[in-house]
Amino acid sequence: MKALVISGGGSKGAFGGGVAQYLIEEMKRDYDLYVGTSTGSLLISHLALQKVEKIRQVYTSVNESSIFNNRPFLIKHKHGYDQISINHFSVIRNFLQGKKTFGESKNLKKLILNTFSEEEFQQLKASEKDILVTVSNLSLNEVEYKSIKDFDYQDFIDWIWISCNYTPFMSLVQKEGCEYADGGLGCVVPIREAIKRGATEVDAIILEAENMEYNKVLGKNPFSLMLNLYSFVLDQVEYHDVIEGKLAALNKNVKLNIFYTPTKLTENSLVFNKKLMTDWWKQGYDYAANKVKEDKEAAKKAKAEV
């Protein structure tokens, strides 16, 4: 059984989409299982439907207003990078409304509803493919994986949306008596879950550079620093997820193909820049093409040496 796993990564999902496009359209990869976290959860249903161009259009046209109905931060481009500062008016308004988070992302749910129809949902649910989205149950302190097979349309839309809610900057959602948030808070790269569900070959798209050793530009204000701290924590979660995935693949004799980003794409994946995301999609496609070519040449060389 072949599985496609796409990690979390916010706006960097555009790069992952480009990688997936090459694997599906050029390599003719046909997957039985699709597992996504956060931005990966947004991609996988469309990829399973082979509607790559449709999801590419979505990823290369969104901005902050497409995601947030109450955006908790302001963006200023200074000295070659995006400087993030708190949007005091929006945050205070959210607190006055009794919300637990700095911002709200209800516009993202509307975007999902508008781009993933009930007919498409039913088509996938009736197919042999399984679609899993990762969510974090903060009430029970555990990671959960929600399959398209187990829910109706509206519920599955909720789970996709919840998987993408980077709390406390985006919505915290109460569902089934529990409070849920971004799946990346518990599992950024769900390789092990794909293997647990029977995958014998896994293509894993990880929206981070393999070498995380770089000088990070820390925030110039407390709010920006908080985003940096969350990013640091998720980097550590991601590192452990990859190690666990590799060990699970080794123990189960699973073929694991990993696609990292070749460089650090952004310091803040909550910034949705149309031009950058368009470029990242193409970069992902080109990177996958080069990596597949290099892997083939390396395998051919190794076989010749034997």
PDB file of C-alpha atoms in Angstrom:
ATOM      1  CA  MET A   1       0.000   0.000   0.000  1.00  0.00           C
ATOM      2  CA  LYS A   2       1.397   3.395  -1.009  1.00  0.00           C
ATOM      3  CA  ALA A   3       0.965   6.468   1.171  1.00  0.00           C
ATOM      4  CA  LEU A   4       1.554  10.180   0.696  1.00  0.00           C
ATOM      5  CA  VAL A   5       2.332  12.115   3.890  1.00  0.00           C
ATOM      6  CA  ILE A   6       2.493  15.925   3.938  1.00  0.00           C
ATOM      7  CA  SER A   7       3.661  17.773   7.023  1.00  0.00           C
ATOM      8  CA  GLY A   8       2.425  20.986   8.532  1.00  0.00           C
ATOM      9  CA  GLY A   9       3.961  24.258   7.444  1.00  0.00           C
ATOM     10  CA  GLY A  10       1.381  26.988   6.789  1.00  0.00           C
ATOM     11  CA  SER A  11       2.168  28.962   3.654  1.00  0.00           C
ATOM     12  CA  LYS A  12       5.015  26.538   2.873  1.00  0.00           C
ATOM     13  CA  GLY A  13       2.314  24.102   1.786  1.00  0.00           C
ATOM     14  CA  ALA A  14       2.723  25.699  -1.642  1.00  0.00           C
ATOM     15  CA  PHE A  15       6.150  24.055  -1.924  1.00  0.00           C
ATOM     16  CA  GLY A  16       4.645  20.713  -0.860  1.00  0.00           C
ATOM     17  CA  GLY A  17       1.970  21.066  -3.509  1.00  0.00           C
ATOM     18  CA  GLY A  18       4.631  21.478  -6.176  1.00  0.00           C
ATOM     19  CA  VAL A  19       6.443  18.343  -5.002  1.00  0.00           C
ATOM     20  CA  ALA A  20       3.183  16.379  -4.966  1.00  0.00           C
ATOM     21  CA  GLN A  21       2.284  17.624  -8.441  1.00  0.00           C
ATOM     22  CA  TYR A  22       5.497  16.193  -9.878  1.00  0.00           C
ATOM     23  CA  LEU A  23       5.051  12.862  -8.087  1.00  0.00           C
ATOM     24  CA  ILE A  24       1.435  12.486  -9.214  1.00  0.00           C
ATOM     25  CA  GLU A  25       1.564  13.888 -12.744  1.00  0.00           C
ATOM     26  CA  GLU A  26       5.082  13.002 -13.881  1.00  0.00           C
ATOM     27  CA  MET A  27       5.929   9.949 -11.781  1.00  0.00           C
ATOM     28  CA  LYS A  28       2.333   8.645 -11.994  1.00  0.00           C
ATOM     29  CA  ARG A  29       2.289   7.835  -8.303  1.00  0.00           C
ATOM     30  CA  ASP A  30      -1.123   6.496  -7.267  1.00  0.00           C
ATOM     31  CA  TYR A  31      -1.578   6.469  -3.497  1.00  0.00           C
ATOM     32  CA  ASP A  32      -3.966   4.402  -1.402  1.00  0.00           C
ATOM     33  CA  LEU A  33      -3.536   6.490   1.741  1.00  0.00           C
ATOM     34  CA  TYR A  34      -3.127  10.240   2.163  1.00  0.00           C
ATOM     35  CA  VAL A  35      -2.139  11.632   5.568  1.00  0.00           C
ATOM     36  CA  GLY A  36      -1.800  15.336   6.276  1.00  0.00           C
ATOM     37  CA  THR A  37      -1.126  17.689   9.142  1.00  0.00           C
ATOM     38  CA  SER A  38      -2.231  21.329   9.083  1.00  0.00           C
ATOM     39  CA  THR A  39      -1.468  22.682   5.588  1.00  0.00           C
ATOM     40  CA  GLY A  40      -0.963  19.072   4.517  1.00  0.00           C
ATOM     41  CA  SER A  41      -4.590  18.407   5.447  1.00  0.00           C
ATOM     42  CA  LEU A  42      -5.662  21.171   3.053  1.00  0.00           C
ATOM     43  CA  LEU A  43      -3.746  19.597   0.181  1.00  0.00           C
ATOM     44  CA  ILE A  44      -4.485  15.890   0.429  1.00  0.00           C
ATOM     45  CA  SER A  45      -8.167  15.728  -0.564  1.00  0.00           C
ATOM     46  CA  HIS A  46      -7.528  17.622  -3.811  1.00  0.00           C
ATOM     47  CA  LEU A  47      -4.434  15.548  -4.548  1.00  0.00           C
ATOM     48  CA  ALA A  48      -6.413  12.346  -4.005  1.00  0.00           C
ATOM     49  CA  LEU A  49      -8.974  13.642  -6.507  1.00  0.00           C
ATOM     50  CA  GLN A  50      -6.136  14.382  -8.976  1.00  0.00           C
ATOM     51  CA  LYS A  51      -7.262  18.024  -8.946  1.00  0.00           C
ATOM     52  CA  VAL A  52      -3.766  19.435  -8.704  1.00  0.00           C
ATOM     53  CA  GLU A  53      -4.381  22.566 -10.761  1.00  0.00           C
ATOM     54  CA  LYS A  54      -7.394  23.467  -8.648  1.00  0.00           C
ATOM     55  CA  ILE A  55      -5.484  23.369  -5.366  1.00  0.00           C
ATOM     56  CA  ARG A  56      -2.524  25.154  -6.980  1.00  0.00           C
ATOM     57  CA  GLN A  57      -4.829  28.035  -7.846  1.00  0.00           C
ATOM     58  CA  VAL A  58      -5.997  28.160  -4.230  1.00  0.00           C
ATOM     59  CA  TYR A  59      -2.494  28.190  -2.779  1.00  0.00           C
ATOM     60  CA  THR A  60      -1.211  30.824  -5.174  1.00  0.00           C
ATOM     61  CA  SER A  61      -4.077  33.248  -4.616  1.00  0.00           C
ATOM     62  CA  VAL A  62      -4.686  33.329  -0.843  1.00  0.00           C
ATOM     63  CA  ASN A  63      -3.672  36.093   1.543  1.00  0.00           C
ATOM     64  CA  GLU A  64      -4.181  36.812   5.262  1.00  0.00           C
ATOM     65  CA  SER A  65      -7.795  37.878   4.633  1.00  0.00           C
ATOM     66  CA  SER A  66      -8.490  34.460   3.112  1.00  0.00           C
ATOM     67  CA  ILE A  67      -7.514  32.863   6.438  1.00  0.00           C
ATOM     68  CA  PHE A  68      -8.352  35.282   9.249  1.00  0.00           C
ATOM     69  CA  ASN A  69     -11.636  36.969  10.064  1.00  0.00           C
ATOM     70  CA  ASN A  70      -9.741  38.539  12.964  1.00  0.00           C
ATOM     71  CA  ARG A  71      -6.011  38.750  12.276  1.00  0.00           C
ATOM     72  CA  PRO A  72      -3.944  39.087  15.471  1.00  0.00           C
ATOM     73  CA  PHE A  73      -0.788  40.511  13.912  1.00  0.00           C
ATOM     74  CA  LEU A  74       0.457  43.203  11.571  1.00  0.00           C
ATOM     75  CA  ILE A  75       3.200  42.693   8.990  1.00  0.00           C
ATOM     76  CA  LYS A  76       5.860  45.231   8.052  1.00  0.00           C
ATOM     77  CA  HIS A  77       8.600  44.409   5.567  1.00  0.00           C
ATOM     78  CA  LYS A  78      11.857  45.847   6.907  1.00  0.00           C
ATOM     79  CA  HIS A  79      15.501  45.181   6.102  1.00  0.00           C
ATOM     80  CA  GLY A  80      14.689  42.222   3.883  1.00  0.00           C
ATOM     81  CA  TYR A  81      12.384  40.298   6.206  1.00  0.00           C
ATOM     82  CA  ASP A  82       8.823  40.445   7.542  1.00  0.00           C
ATOM     83  CA  GLN A  83       8.533  42.057  10.962  1.00  0.00           C
ATOM     84  CA  ILE A  84       5.518  40.864  12.923  1.00  0.00           C
ATOM     85  CA  SER A  85       3.820  42.966  15.580  1.00  0.00           C
ATOM     86  CA  ILE A  86       0.636  42.529  17.584  1.00  0.00           C
ATOM     87  CA  ASN A  87      -2.618  43.955  16.240  1.00  0.00           C
ATOM     88  CA  HIS A  88      -3.792  45.364  19.559  1.00  0.00           C
ATOM     89  CA  PHE A  89      -7.275  46.273  18.362  1.00  0.00           C
ATOM     90  CA  SER A  90      -7.996  42.780  16.977  1.00  0.00           C
ATOM     91  CA  VAL A  91      -6.573  40.968  20.011  1.00  0.00           C
ATOM     92  CA  ILE A  92      -8.498  43.107  22.506  1.00  0.00           C
ATOM     93  CA  ARG A  93     -11.690  42.633  20.487  1.00  0.00           C
ATOM     94  CA  ASN A  94     -11.196  38.873  20.550  1.00  0.00           C
ATOM     95  CA  PHE A  95     -10.704  38.848  24.325  1.00  0.00           C
ATOM     96  CA  LEU A  96     -13.767  41.062  24.852  1.00  0.00           C
ATOM     97  CA  GLN A  97     -15.769  38.506  22.869  1.00  0.00           C
ATOM     98  CA  GLY A  98     -14.674  35.840  25.347  1.00  0.00           C
ATOM     99  CA  LYS A  99     -12.286  34.054  22.989  1.00  0.00           C
ATOM    100  CA  LYS A 100      -9.250  32.189  24.303  1.00  0.00           C
ATOM    101  CA  THR A 101      -7.054  32.969  21.305  1.00  0.00           C
ATOM    102  CA  PHE A 102      -5.389  36.085  19.888  1.00  0.00           C
ATOM    103  CA  GLY A 103      -7.098  35.699  16.513  1.00  0.00           C
ATOM    104  CA  GLU A 104      -9.863  33.858  14.656  1.00  0.00           C
ATOM    105  CA  SER A 105      -9.615  31.892  11.393  1.00  0.00           C
ATOM    106  CA  LYS A 106     -13.243  31.379  10.375  1.00  0.00           C
ATOM    107  CA  ASN A 107     -12.475  32.646   6.879  1.00  0.00           C
ATOM    108  CA  LEU A 108     -10.293  29.586   6.386  1.00  0.00           C
ATOM    109  CA  LYS A 109     -13.275  27.322   7.041  1.00  0.00           C
ATOM    110  CA  LYS A 110     -15.268  29.253   4.431  1.00  0.00           C
ATOM    111  CA  LEU A 111     -12.378  28.820   1.988  1.00  0.00           C
ATOM    112  CA  ILE A 112     -12.365  25.049   2.569  1.00  0.00           C
ATOM    113  CA  LEU A 113     -16.128  24.851   2.052  1.00  0.00           C
ATOM    114  CA  ASN A 114     -15.870  26.872  -1.157  1.00  0.00           C
ATOM    115  CA  THR A 115     -13.032  24.799  -2.629  1.00  0.00           C
ATOM    116  CA  PHE A 116     -13.891  21.256  -1.495  1.00  0.00           C
ATOM    117  CA  SER A 117     -17.483  20.456  -2.461  1.00  0.00           C
ATOM    118  CA  GLU A 118     -19.799  17.840  -0.994  1.00  0.00           C
ATOM    119  CA  GLU A 119     -19.786  16.038  -4.359  1.00  0.00           C
ATOM    120  CA  GLU A 120     -15.999  15.797  -4.231  1.00  0.00           C
ATOM    121  CA  PHE A 121     -16.215  14.574  -0.648  1.00  0.00           C
ATOM    122  CA  GLN A 122     -18.695  11.834  -1.598  1.00  0.00           C
ATOM    123  CA  GLN A 123     -16.518  10.809  -4.539  1.00  0.00           C
ATOM    124  CA  LEU A 124     -13.532  10.341  -2.253  1.00  0.00           C
ATOM    125  CA  LYS A 125     -15.516   8.629   0.485  1.00  0.00           C
ATOM    126  CA  ALA A 126     -16.881   6.098  -2.016  1.00  0.00           C
ATOM    127  CA  SER A 127     -13.395   5.374  -3.368  1.00  0.00           C
ATOM    128  CA  GLU A 128     -10.873   2.866  -2.038  1.00  0.00           C
ATOM    129  CA  LYS A 129      -8.576   5.693  -0.954  1.00  0.00           C
ATOM    130  CA  ASP A 130      -8.390   6.816   2.656  1.00  0.00           C
ATOM    131  CA  ILE A 131      -7.808  10.432   3.657  1.00  0.00           C
ATOM    132  CA  LEU A 132      -6.542  11.154   7.180  1.00  0.00           C
ATOM    133  CA  VAL A 133      -6.178  14.555   8.823  1.00  0.00           C
ATOM    134  CA  THR A 134      -4.233  15.083  12.045  1.00  0.00           C
ATOM    135  CA  VAL A 135      -5.725  17.049  14.955  1.00  0.00           C
ATOM    136  CA  SER A 136      -4.610  17.786  18.511  1.00  0.00           C
ATOM    137  CA  ASN A 137      -7.137  17.075  21.256  1.00  0.00           C
ATOM    138  CA  LEU A 138      -6.039  19.539  23.929  1.00  0.00           C
ATOM    139  CA  SER A 139      -8.695  18.368  26.398  1.00  0.00           C
ATOM    140  CA  LEU A 140      -7.452  14.756  26.377  1.00  0.00           C
ATOM    141  CA  ASN A 141      -3.829  15.685  25.623  1.00  0.00           C
ATOM    142  CA  GLU A 142      -3.545  13.397  22.610  1.00  0.00           C
ATOM    143  CA  VAL A 143      -3.162  13.366  18.845  1.00  0.00           C
ATOM    144  CA  GLU A 144      -6.067  12.003  16.793  1.00  0.00           C
ATOM    145  CA  TYR A 145      -6.349  11.012  13.127  1.00  0.00           C
ATOM    146  CA  LYS A 146      -9.689  11.604  11.447  1.00  0.00           C
ATOM    147  CA  SER A 147     -10.570   9.451   8.426  1.00  0.00           C
ATOM    148  CA  ILE A 148     -12.903  10.590   5.672  1.00  0.00           C
ATOM    149  CA  LYS A 149     -14.578   7.165   5.969  1.00  0.00           C
ATOM    150  CA  ASP A 150     -15.913   7.949   9.449  1.00  0.00           C
ATOM    151  CA  PHE A 151     -17.636  11.314   8.976  1.00  0.00           C
ATOM    152  CA  ASP A 152     -20.190  13.194   6.942  1.00  0.00           C
ATOM    153  CA  TYR A 153     -19.255  16.215   4.843  1.00  0.00           C
ATOM    154  CA  GLN A 154     -19.728  18.969   7.421  1.00  0.00           C
ATOM    155  CA  ASP A 155     -17.839  17.073  10.131  1.00  0.00           C
ATOM    156  CA  PHE A 156     -14.905  16.309   7.852  1.00  0.00           C
ATOM    157  CA  ILE A 157     -14.719  19.967   6.797  1.00  0.00           C
ATOM    158  CA  ASP A 158     -14.483  20.793  10.503  1.00  0.00           C
ATOM    159  CA  TRP A 159     -11.604  18.354  10.992  1.00  0.00           C
ATOM    160  CA  ILE A 160      -9.662  19.753   8.033  1.00  0.00           C
ATOM    161  CA  TRP A 161     -10.157  23.273   9.412  1.00  0.00           C
ATOM    162  CA  ILE A 162      -9.216  22.240  12.947  1.00  0.00           C
ATOM    163  CA  SER A 163      -6.063  20.537  11.682  1.00  0.00           C
ATOM    164  CA  CYS A 164      -4.913  23.920  10.310  1.00  0.00           C
ATOM    165  CA  ASN A 165      -5.725  26.108  13.328  1.00  0.00           C
ATOM    166  CA  TYR A 166      -2.369  27.250  14.674  1.00  0.00           C
ATOM    167  CA  THR A 167      -3.547  28.034  18.217  1.00  0.00           C
ATOM    168  CA  PRO A 168      -3.316  30.527  19.975  1.00  0.00           C
ATOM    169  CA  PHE A 169      -3.003  32.679  16.843  1.00  0.00           C
ATOM    170  CA  MET A 170      -5.943  30.982  15.132  1.00  0.00           C
ATOM    171  CA  SER A 171      -9.243  29.516  16.323  1.00  0.00           C
ATOM    172  CA  LEU A 172      -9.599  27.001  19.144  1.00  0.00           C
ATOM    173  CA  VAL A 173     -12.532  24.725  18.261  1.00  0.00           C
ATOM    174  CA  GLN A 174     -14.855  22.866  20.600  1.00  0.00           C
ATOM    175  CA  LYS A 175     -16.159  19.643  19.059  1.00  0.00           C
ATOM    176  CA  GLU A 176     -17.490  16.400  20.517  1.00  0.00           C
ATOM    177  CA  GLY A 177     -17.065  17.768  24.027  1.00  0.00           C
ATOM    178  CA  CYS A 178     -13.347  18.527  23.600  1.00  0.00           C
ATOM    179  CA  GLU A 179     -11.210  21.465  22.531  1.00  0.00           C
ATOM    180  CA  TYR A 180      -9.132  20.918  19.397  1.00  0.00           C
ATOM    181  CA  ALA A 181      -6.286  22.707  17.627  1.00  0.00           C
ATOM    182  CA  ASP A 182      -3.655  22.296  14.911  1.00  0.00           C
ATOM    183  CA  GLY A 183      -2.490  18.720  14.462  1.00  0.00           C
ATOM    184  CA  GLY A 184       1.093  19.989  14.282  1.00  0.00           C
ATOM    185  CA  LEU A 185       1.051  20.737  18.006  1.00  0.00           C
ATOM    186  CA  GLY A 186       1.259  16.974  18.520  1.00  0.00           C
ATOM    187  CA  CYS A 187       2.505  15.490  15.251  1.00  0.00           C
ATOM    188  CA  VAL A 188       3.969  17.554  12.431  1.00  0.00           C
ATOM    189  CA  VAL A 189       4.991  14.648  10.173  1.00  0.00           C
ATOM    190  CA  PRO A 190       2.662  11.624  10.591  1.00  0.00           C
ATOM    191  CA  ILE A 191       4.882   9.030   8.872  1.00  0.00           C
ATOM    192  CA  ARG A 192       4.504   6.514  11.681  1.00  0.00           C
ATOM    193  CA  GLU A 193       0.692   6.688  11.494  1.00  0.00           C
ATOM    194  CA  ALA A 194       0.795   5.878   7.761  1.00  0.00           C
ATOM    195  CA  ILE A 195       2.973   2.837   8.506  1.00  0.00           C
ATOM    196  CA  LYS A 196       0.710   1.754  11.388  1.00  0.00           C
ATOM    197  CA  ARG A 197      -2.181   1.739   8.920  1.00  0.00           C
ATOM    198  CA  GLY A 198      -0.404  -0.626   6.579  1.00  0.00           C
ATOM    199  CA  ALA A 199       1.666   1.502   4.206  1.00  0.00           C
ATOM    200  CA  THR A 200       4.517  -0.420   2.590  1.00  0.00           C
ATOM    201  CA  GLU A 201       5.882   2.574   0.677  1.00  0.00           C
ATOM    202  CA  VAL A 202       5.686   6.176   1.881  1.00  0.00           C
ATOM    203  CA  ASP A 203       6.447   9.441   0.111  1.00  0.00           C
ATOM    204  CA  ALA A 204       6.833  12.042   2.879  1.00  0.00           C
ATOM    205  CA  ILE A 205       6.923  15.752   2.046  1.00  0.00           C
ATOM    206  CA  ILE A 206       8.472  17.675   4.941  1.00  0.00           C
ATOM    207  CA  LEU A 207       8.088  21.436   4.736  1.00  0.00           C
ATOM    208  CA  GLU A 208      11.365  22.243   6.432  1.00  0.00           C
ATOM    209  CA  ALA A 209      15.019  22.033   5.470  1.00  0.00           C
ATOM    210  CA  GLU A 210      16.758  18.801   6.464  1.00  0.00           C
ATOM    211  CA  ASN A 211      19.534  20.800   8.123  1.00  0.00           C
ATOM    212  CA  MET A 212      17.916  23.124  10.673  1.00  0.00           C
ATOM    213  CA  GLU A 213      21.222  24.708  11.694  1.00  0.00           C
ATOM    214  CA  TYR A 214      20.830  28.344  10.709  1.00  0.00           C
ATOM    215  CA  ASN A 215      20.851  31.703  12.479  1.00  0.00           C
ATOM    216  CA  LYS A 216      17.252  32.582  13.163  1.00  0.00           C
ATOM    217  CA  VAL A 217      16.192  36.234  13.277  1.00  0.00           C
ATOM    218  CA  LEU A 218      14.403  36.490  16.621  1.00  0.00           C
ATOM    219  CA  GLY A 219      11.399  38.720  17.115  1.00  0.00           C
ATOM    220  CA  LYS A 220      11.789  42.437  17.672  1.00  0.00           C
ATOM    221  CA  ASN A 221       8.776  42.465  20.007  1.00  0.00           C
ATOM    222  CA  PRO A 222       7.091  40.018  22.447  1.00  0.00           C
ATOM    223  CA  PHE A 223       4.442  38.894  19.956  1.00  0.00           C
ATOM    224  CA  SER A 224       6.967  38.155  17.223  1.00  0.00           C
ATOM    225  CA  LEU A 225       9.164  36.371  19.760  1.00  0.00           C
ATOM    226  CA  MET A 226       6.199  34.196  20.756  1.00  0.00           C
ATOM    227  CA  LEU A 227       5.806  33.116  17.125  1.00  0.00           C
ATOM    228  CA  ASN A 228       9.521  32.277  17.039  1.00  0.00           C
ATOM    229  CA  LEU A 229       9.218  30.213  20.232  1.00  0.00           C
ATOM    230  CA  TYR A 230       6.284  28.240  18.810  1.00  0.00           C
ATOM    231  CA  SER A 231       8.277  27.652  15.645  1.00  0.00           C
ATOM    232  CA  PHE A 232      11.181  26.330  17.722  1.00  0.00           C
ATOM    233  CA  VAL A 233       8.918  23.893  19.585  1.00  0.00           C
ATOM    234  CA  LEU A 234       7.354  22.618  16.357  1.00  0.00           C
ATOM    235  CA  ASP A 235      10.811  22.157  14.830  1.00  0.00           C
ATOM    236  CA  GLN A 236      11.663  19.843  17.725  1.00  0.00           C
ATOM    237  CA  VAL A 237       8.372  17.948  17.339  1.00  0.00           C
ATOM    238  CA  GLU A 238       9.073  17.588  13.636  1.00  0.00           C
ATOM    239  CA  TYR A 239      12.579  16.265  14.268  1.00  0.00           C
ATOM    240  CA  HIS A 240      11.237  13.547  16.585  1.00  0.00           C
ATOM    241  CA  ASP A 241       8.410  12.681  14.178  1.00  0.00           C
ATOM    242  CA  VAL A 242      10.946  12.082  11.394  1.00  0.00           C
ATOM    243  CA  ILE A 243      13.161   9.937  13.631  1.00  0.00           C
ATOM    244  CA  GLU A 244      10.153   7.863  14.727  1.00  0.00           C
ATOM    245  CA  GLY A 245       9.027   7.557  11.118  1.00  0.00           C
ATOM    246  CA  LYS A 246      12.426   6.364   9.957  1.00  0.00           C
ATOM    247  CA  LEU A 247      12.625   3.810  12.768  1.00  0.00           C
ATOM    248  CA  ALA A 248       9.106   2.539  12.021  1.00  0.00           C
ATOM    249  CA  ALA A 249      10.003   2.230   8.322  1.00  0.00           C
ATOM    250  CA  LEU A 250      13.175   0.315   9.202  1.00  0.00           C
ATOM    251  CA  ASN A 251      11.385  -2.054  11.568  1.00  0.00           C
ATOM    252  CA  LYS A 252       8.551  -2.760   9.118  1.00  0.00           C
ATOM    253  CA  ASN A 253      10.774  -2.858   6.027  1.00  0.00           C
ATOM    254  CA  VAL A 254       8.869   0.068   4.509  1.00  0.00           C
ATOM    255  CA  LYS A 255      10.350   2.049   1.625  1.00  0.00           C
ATOM    256  CA  LEU A 256      10.483   5.661   2.787  1.00  0.00           C
ATOM    257  CA  ASN A 257      11.138   8.517   0.355  1.00  0.00           C
ATOM    258  CA  ILE A 258      11.599  11.895   2.056  1.00  0.00           C
ATOM    259  CA  PHE A 259      11.354  15.258   0.309  1.00  0.00           C
ATOM    260  CA  TYR A 260      12.623  18.202   2.370  1.00  0.00           C
ATOM    261  CA  THR A 261      12.707  21.834   1.334  1.00  0.00           C
ATOM    262  CA  PRO A 262      16.247  22.508   0.058  1.00  0.00           C
ATOM    263  CA  THR A 263      16.465  25.791   2.001  1.00  0.00           C
ATOM    264  CA  LYS A 264      14.655  27.662   4.753  1.00  0.00           C
ATOM    265  CA  LEU A 265      11.679  29.164   2.936  1.00  0.00           C
ATOM    266  CA  THR A 266      10.395  31.607   5.538  1.00  0.00           C
ATOM    267  CA  GLU A 267      10.728  32.694   9.162  1.00  0.00           C
ATOM    268  CA  ASN A 268       6.950  32.928   9.557  1.00  0.00           C
ATOM    269  CA  SER A 269       4.633  30.486   7.828  1.00  0.00           C
ATOM    270  CA  LEU A 270       1.556  32.511   8.859  1.00  0.00           C
ATOM    271  CA  VAL A 271       2.495  35.156   6.294  1.00  0.00           C
ATOM    272  CA  PHE A 272       0.670  34.361   3.032  1.00  0.00           C
ATOM    273  CA  ASN A 273       2.393  36.149   0.164  1.00  0.00           C
ATOM    274  CA  LYS A 274       0.910  35.328  -3.256  1.00  0.00           C
ATOM    275  CA  LYS A 275       4.113  35.896  -5.212  1.00  0.00           C
ATOM    276  CA  LEU A 276       6.264  33.878  -2.808  1.00  0.00           C
ATOM    277  CA  MET A 277       3.782  31.010  -2.717  1.00  0.00           C
ATOM    278  CA  THR A 278       3.612  30.937  -6.509  1.00  0.00           C
ATOM    279  CA  ASP A 279       7.412  30.740  -6.600  1.00  0.00           C
ATOM    280  CA  TRP A 280       7.484  28.046  -3.900  1.00  0.00           C
ATOM    281  CA  TRP A 281       5.049  25.849  -5.836  1.00  0.00           C
ATOM    282  CA  LYS A 282       7.358  25.931  -8.873  1.00  0.00           C
ATOM    283  CA  GLN A 283      10.405  25.395  -6.649  1.00  0.00           C
ATOM    284  CA  GLY A 284       8.754  22.318  -5.150  1.00  0.00           C
ATOM    285  CA  TYR A 285       8.026  20.879  -8.588  1.00  0.00           C
ATOM    286  CA  ASP A 286      11.582  21.518  -9.824  1.00  0.00           C
ATOM    287  CA  TYR A 287      13.110  20.196  -6.604  1.00  0.00           C
ATOM    288  CA  ALA A 288      11.156  16.930  -6.859  1.00  0.00           C
ATOM    289  CA  ALA A 289      12.210  16.500 -10.489  1.00  0.00           C
ATOM    290  CA  ASN A 290      15.894  16.988  -9.598  1.00  0.00           C
ATOM    291  CA  LYS A 291      15.715  14.743  -6.540  1.00  0.00           C
ATOM    292  CA  VAL A 292      14.056  11.879  -8.413  1.00  0.00           C
ATOM    293  CA  LYS A 293      16.689  12.183 -11.147  1.00  0.00           C
ATOM    294  CA  GLU A 294      19.543  12.201  -8.619  1.00  0.00           C
ATOM    295  CA  ASP A 295      18.098   9.229  -6.747  1.00  0.00           C
ATOM    296  CA  LYS A 296      17.848   7.237  -9.979  1.00  0.00           C
ATOM    297  CA  GLU A 297      21.441   8.045 -10.888  1.00  0.00           C
ATOM    298  CA  ALA A 298      22.647   7.116  -7.402  1.00  0.00           C
ATOM    299  CA  ALA A 299      20.780   3.798  -7.536  1.00  0.00           C
ATOM    300  CA  LYS A 300      22.180   3.041 -10.978  1.00  0.00           C
ATOM    301  CA  LYS A 301      25.713   3.816  -9.760  1.00  0.00           C
ATOM    302  CA  ALA A 302      25.312   1.665  -6.667  1.00  0.00           C
ATOM    303  CA  LYS A 303      24.027  -1.232  -8.768  1.00  0.00           C
ATOM    304  CA  ALA A 304      26.983  -0.902 -11.161  1.00  0.00           C
ATOM    305  CA  GLU A 305      29.450  -0.983  -8.262  1.00  0.00           C
ATOM    306  CA  VAL A 306      27.904  -4.210  -7.002  1.00  0.00           C
TER     307      VAL A 306
END
